[in-house]
Amino acid sequence: MQIHDKPALKAEARSFNFFYGEVQALKNINMPIYDKKVTALIGPSGCGKSTYLRSFNRMHDLYPGNRYEGEIRFHPDNTNLLSPEVDPIEVRMRVGMVFQKPNPFPKTIYENVAYGLRVRGERNKRVLDDKVEHALKGAAIWGEVKDRLQDLAPNLSGGQQQRLCIARALATDPELLLFDEPTSALDPIATGAIEELVHELKKRVTILIVTHNMQQAARVSDYTAYMYLGEMIEFGKTDEIFIKPQDKRTEDYITGRHG
Amino acid sequence: MQPLTTEQIRAVIARGKAKDAIFQAVGILCLAIGLLVIFLLVGDMVIRGAARLNLDFFTQFASRRAAQAGILSAWVGSLLVMLVTACAAVPLGVAAGLYLEEYAKRNLVTEIIEINITNLAAVPSIVYGLLALGIFVYAFGFGQSILTAGLTLALLILPIVIVATREAIRAIPGMIREGSMAVGATRWQTCRYHIIPYAMPGILTGVIIGLARAIGETAPIITIGALTFIAFLPPLPFTETTEGSAGLFEWLMSPFTVMPIQIFNWTSRPDPAFEVNAAAAGFVLMAMVLTMNGLAIWLRYRMRKNIKW
């Protein structure tokens, strides 16, 4: 890879360690996240990829006993997302997240998407309507729900629910969008729709995605990081990782000899 | 071991099914005993009190003559006391439960508080009566009023409301909480938009079950000195009384009686005619409790229909 085609940095982990109580779950992670690109995190179960992902929006702050060490620098303002002086709520306002299992609120479709805006104090009905529509369009679900915005979200199918959750995250224009195995609870058709959407979304937002499915990583990502036992084993362009892995452990994993 | 023949398999199944049948019969019998006792009690009250179960019974005050005595002051008193109880217990209980589940850090202090709340539910109701006599009646000077009774019963059902609130909150999946926090909500926004509304069916059920218990309480109400014979209603707001115009909350300070005390009073009279009244009033109280429980079930069903994950 040549230096001159390197895109801008959106975020960068530097000597990042993470602890669940006494147990160290992530060890000295250094990794760039490139702007408007899709970066996939792969690795066997328990390797820490979800733990790593959930550090980017300080989800671990919700539970006692968790500890960060090191930095995740967020650009362009070079904020350290992990700094105790940075309010986790501020971080979550900038970094959106889509979960493993679709988790729409038991409210209407409209309210699900409008929620992030309401949290930010937006009360203007017209602004809300516009942003909700825009977010639903961005998540490629507008056509399916535009006539029933007042229906309850949990009545949607699993794939629709997950796209609704993407719309919920998009509504507030995040700079970075985290996907935690977003298709593991979905059928192949719904999975295809989400993958296509991820591809579309990278035009406007940087994406970090955890996946169990290596084909998915190969299909949707520009960069891939292989993690194993809490360590970042290898990071690089997706084609290079999949065609010519440098590390024996990465090769074993992607050729199916491990995990 | 030889594989079983078809005959042997059938024999094994038959033996197992015989045990099924025996347990079913025992279960039905146990259920029947419980239900039968309740039906007998209610039926007995209806039959004995039937003579008095008419509209007059509800619109007349207590009287020295059994045939003219009614439960007007008692049912009005019970309803007003319940109103005060609900108004005091719901905000206190819900706020306490919400704090313990969503805000409190897990440490020794919260452990101790939790154990104590469970213990509070087991404190005999008369103890609450003694406490209220000292605090509400004398120290605060609320006297033997509806306010005192309502607050006393609120203390009594507070643990029930707290426990119901906590259980309802715990039933909300963590992913809903995370979903809310992930868009940048504060804890309070998460509570206000999600946790409280989704927990509401469970909270309401707990509140109504608590009230159904409170409405039948006699001991603490006697302790704080409810009147057993009362022939007037608390003043309606803005009506003329002997002491001038009643304020909006004047009724709170009014003397009162409640259903169980009325019943207790009638059963202790020597004239057997009052026993008919007691039976009729007992049936009315029973009907009130069953209505409240029915309401709780209906509310829970109605509200849960729209909440799923």
XYZ file of C-alpha atoms in Angstrom, chain B:
309
model
C -29.206 -53.870 27.980
C -31.594 -55.349 25.421
C -33.563 -52.816 23.402
C -37.144 -52.624 24.671
C -39.888 -54.343 22.708
C -42.877 -52.345 21.583
C -44.937 -54.004 24.342
C -42.434 -52.977 26.989
C -42.299 -49.408 25.710
C -46.071 -49.204 25.921
C -46.015 -50.573 29.459
C -43.476 -47.948 30.508
C -45.580 -45.184 28.967
C -48.712 -46.522 30.668
C -46.998 -46.474 34.059
C -45.827 -42.905 33.489
C -49.279 -41.805 32.377
C -50.876 -43.356 35.441
C -48.713 -41.090 37.573
C -49.709 -38.118 35.424
C -53.346 -38.910 36.052
C -52.838 -39.285 39.795
C -51.089 -35.959 40.097
C -53.750 -34.251 37.989
C -56.438 -35.571 40.303
C -54.541 -34.428 43.405
C -53.941 -30.992 41.870
C -57.591 -30.523 40.987
C -58.594 -31.590 44.491
C -56.240 -29.059 46.129
C -57.484 -26.325 43.854
C -61.078 -27.256 44.582
C -60.546 -27.080 48.343
C -59.119 -23.558 48.083
C -61.818 -22.313 45.758
C -64.593 -24.011 47.699
C -63.606 -22.260 50.928
C -63.667 -18.869 49.202
C -67.011 -19.565 47.548
C -68.487 -20.765 50.824
C -67.299 -17.629 52.606
C -68.624 -15.284 49.971
C -71.827 -17.288 49.551
C -72.391 -17.332 53.303
C -71.956 -13.542 53.481
C -74.325 -13.016 50.576
C -76.990 -15.277 52.050
C -76.765 -13.833 55.535
C -76.462 -10.273 54.358
C -78.930 -10.513 51.472
C -81.667 -8.790 53.456
C -79.555 -5.624 53.685
C -77.948 -5.606 50.254
C -79.965 -2.831 48.643
C -79.390 0.765 47.636
C -80.368 2.169 51.036
C -77.551 0.243 52.621
C -75.090 2.325 50.605
C -76.772 5.693 51.180
C -77.451 5.560 54.901
C -75.211 6.415 57.810
C -74.586 4.122 60.721
C -77.499 3.897 63.135
C -78.434 2.384 66.472
C -81.216 0.496 64.726
C -79.730 -2.312 62.674
C -82.366 -2.218 59.964
C -81.651 1.450 59.205
C -77.869 1.350 59.499
C -75.892 1.761 56.295
C -72.296 1.986 55.135
C -72.278 5.447 53.534
C -69.608 6.947 55.749
C -67.601 3.708 55.612
C -67.335 3.304 51.855
C -66.771 7.006 51.297
C -64.113 6.926 54.012
C -62.456 3.868 52.476
C -62.349 5.458 49.021
C -60.921 8.745 50.300
C -58.305 6.982 52.398
C -57.323 4.898 49.360
C -57.017 8.074 47.300
C -54.578 9.570 49.814
C -52.717 6.255 50.054
C -52.288 6.021 46.298
C -51.218 9.660 45.958
C -48.554 9.181 48.621
C -47.354 5.644 47.876
C -47.084 5.828 44.075
C -44.613 8.708 43.685
C -42.558 7.574 46.702
C -42.501 3.923 45.712
C -41.852 4.468 42.011
C -39.094 6.991 42.640
C -37.445 4.711 45.206
C -37.660 1.667 42.938
C -36.405 3.600 39.941
C -33.485 4.969 41.900
C -32.481 1.560 43.216
C -32.640 -0.076 39.776
C -31.319 2.642 37.494
C -29.141 4.952 39.548
C -27.852 3.329 42.749
C -24.391 1.803 42.642
C -24.211 -1.764 43.832
C -22.513 -1.638 47.215
C -22.992 -2.565 50.842
C -25.321 0.351 51.546
C -27.714 -0.503 48.720
C -27.578 -4.183 49.749
C -28.668 -3.220 53.259
C -31.398 -0.939 51.927
C -32.680 -3.723 49.690
C -32.813 -6.240 52.525
C -34.632 -3.697 54.659
C -37.263 -3.030 52.029
C -37.984 -6.741 51.862
C -38.202 -6.791 55.651
C -40.547 -3.794 55.698
C -43.075 -5.821 53.736
C -43.157 -8.283 56.630
C -43.640 -5.743 59.434
C -46.999 -6.397 61.158
C -49.498 -3.737 60.184
C -50.253 -2.814 63.788
C -46.658 -1.620 64.118
C -47.325 0.861 61.329
C -50.359 1.953 63.311
C -48.217 2.616 66.402
C -45.660 4.471 64.302
C -48.360 6.606 62.703
C -49.934 7.353 66.069
C -46.631 8.758 67.278
C -45.620 10.569 64.110
C -48.683 11.621 62.114
C -51.267 11.982 64.889
C -49.137 13.610 67.600
C -45.825 14.874 66.202
C -47.261 16.288 62.950
C -50.636 17.068 64.510
C -52.673 15.547 61.681
C -55.053 14.099 64.260
C -57.321 11.152 63.652
C -57.952 12.162 60.094
C -58.230 10.756 56.591
C -54.780 12.186 55.925
C -53.260 10.232 58.799
C -54.968 7.023 57.731
C -53.971 7.472 54.083
C -50.327 8.143 54.928
C -50.219 5.208 57.347
C -51.529 2.796 54.748
C -49.170 4.363 52.193
C -46.245 3.382 54.427
C -47.735 -0.064 54.702
C -47.919 -0.658 50.944
C -44.726 1.232 50.071
C -42.605 -1.933 50.045
C -45.135 -3.606 47.756
C -44.970 -0.682 45.316
C -41.172 -0.544 45.439
C -40.795 -4.264 44.834
C -43.346 -4.199 41.990
C -41.574 -1.226 40.409
C -38.196 -2.910 40.607
C -39.483 -6.141 39.153
C -41.211 -4.325 36.313
C -37.995 -2.414 35.564
C -35.889 -5.560 35.695
C -38.141 -7.166 33.096
C -37.090 -4.506 30.564
C -34.288 -5.957 28.437
C -30.871 -4.347 28.782
C -30.720 -3.830 25.026
C -33.538 -1.284 25.259
C -31.559 0.672 27.826
C -28.415 0.410 25.686
C -30.359 1.444 22.589
C -31.479 4.584 24.350
C -28.088 5.435 25.828
C -26.383 4.767 22.491
C -28.092 7.733 20.828
C -26.767 9.996 23.559
C -29.592 9.983 26.100
C -28.947 10.702 29.758
C -30.072 8.306 32.440
C -33.089 10.449 33.192
C -34.098 10.674 29.516
C -33.851 6.904 29.328
C -36.061 6.585 32.416
C -38.543 9.192 31.297
C -39.002 7.966 27.699
C -38.503 4.247 28.203
C -38.088 2.739 31.629
C -41.079 4.373 33.352
C -43.562 3.913 30.477
C -42.540 0.307 29.857
C -42.606 -0.527 33.559
C -45.995 1.150 34.060
C -48.201 -1.956 33.626
C -46.211 -3.794 36.276
C -46.120 -0.757 38.557
C -49.887 -0.225 38.301
C -50.533 -3.870 39.016
C -48.374 -3.620 42.127
C -50.091 -0.419 43.225
C -53.576 -1.856 42.870
C -52.645 -5.062 44.643
C -51.151 -2.933 47.409
C -54.328 -0.840 47.618
C -56.453 -3.992 47.697
C -54.452 -5.045 50.723
C -54.683 -1.600 52.321
C -58.439 -1.312 51.943
C -58.954 -4.340 54.160
C -56.510 -3.245 56.890
C -58.129 -2.744 60.254
C -55.462 -2.829 62.933
C -53.433 0.290 62.017
C -56.601 2.299 61.419
C -57.957 1.398 64.850
C -54.599 2.277 66.381
C -54.619 5.775 64.969
C -58.142 6.158 66.336
C -60.634 6.049 63.500
C -64.164 6.570 64.788
C -66.369 3.517 64.889
C -69.585 5.451 64.735
C -69.810 8.415 62.416
C -72.911 9.981 60.915
C -71.511 12.629 58.589
C -69.329 12.792 55.492
C -66.088 14.715 55.130
C -66.803 18.222 53.806
C -66.798 18.553 50.019
C -64.470 21.305 48.801
C -66.053 24.788 48.824
C -69.224 23.791 50.663
C -70.626 25.481 53.766
C -69.961 23.737 57.050
C -70.715 24.695 60.640
C -67.193 26.154 60.789
C -67.532 28.211 57.622
C -66.662 27.444 54.017
C -64.606 24.270 53.467
C -61.317 24.592 51.621
C -60.142 22.346 48.816
C -58.333 19.993 51.172
C -60.479 20.292 54.276
C -61.727 16.716 53.861
C -58.204 15.484 54.501
C -58.472 16.551 58.127
C -61.936 15.143 58.670
C -62.664 12.290 61.087
C -63.691 9.166 59.232
C -64.439 5.499 59.367
C -63.626 2.745 56.880
C -65.279 -0.489 55.814
C -63.376 -2.968 57.979
C -63.928 -0.842 61.065
C -67.623 -0.604 60.336
C -67.740 -4.382 60.027
C -65.736 -4.852 63.203
C -68.045 -2.470 64.996
C -71.166 -4.318 63.916
C -69.854 -7.757 64.804
C -69.109 -6.567 68.322
C -72.682 -5.424 68.944
C -74.817 -7.689 71.171
C -77.893 -7.332 68.917
C -77.736 -10.227 66.394
C -79.510 -8.064 63.796
C -76.229 -6.212 63.272
C -74.597 -9.440 62.129
C -76.684 -9.242 58.988
C -75.233 -5.783 58.395
C -71.738 -7.075 59.035
C -72.207 -9.876 56.514
C -73.582 -7.485 53.903
C -70.736 -5.010 54.465
C -68.240 -7.861 54.361
C -69.568 -8.820 50.973
C -69.295 -5.225 49.740
C -65.691 -5.008 50.934
C -64.929 -8.316 49.240
C -66.496 -7.026 46.033
C -64.349 -3.872 46.249
C -61.165 -5.919 46.603
C -62.084 -8.284 43.778
C -62.967 -5.333 41.545
C -59.583 -3.773 42.224
C -57.767 -7.015 41.435
C -59.838 -7.415 38.286
C -58.925 -3.885 37.295
C -55.254 -4.697 37.845
C -55.455 -7.720 35.554
C -57.324 -5.801 32.884
C -54.928 -2.853 32.975
C -51.931 -5.117 32.736
C -53.434 -6.926 29.768
C -54.395 -3.691 28.022
C -51.072 -1.933 28.484
C -48.818 -4.908 27.798
C -50.390 -5.435 24.400
C -48.400 -2.483 23.065
C -45.145 -3.277 24.803
C -43.035 -6.049 23.365
C -39.471 -6.568 22.362
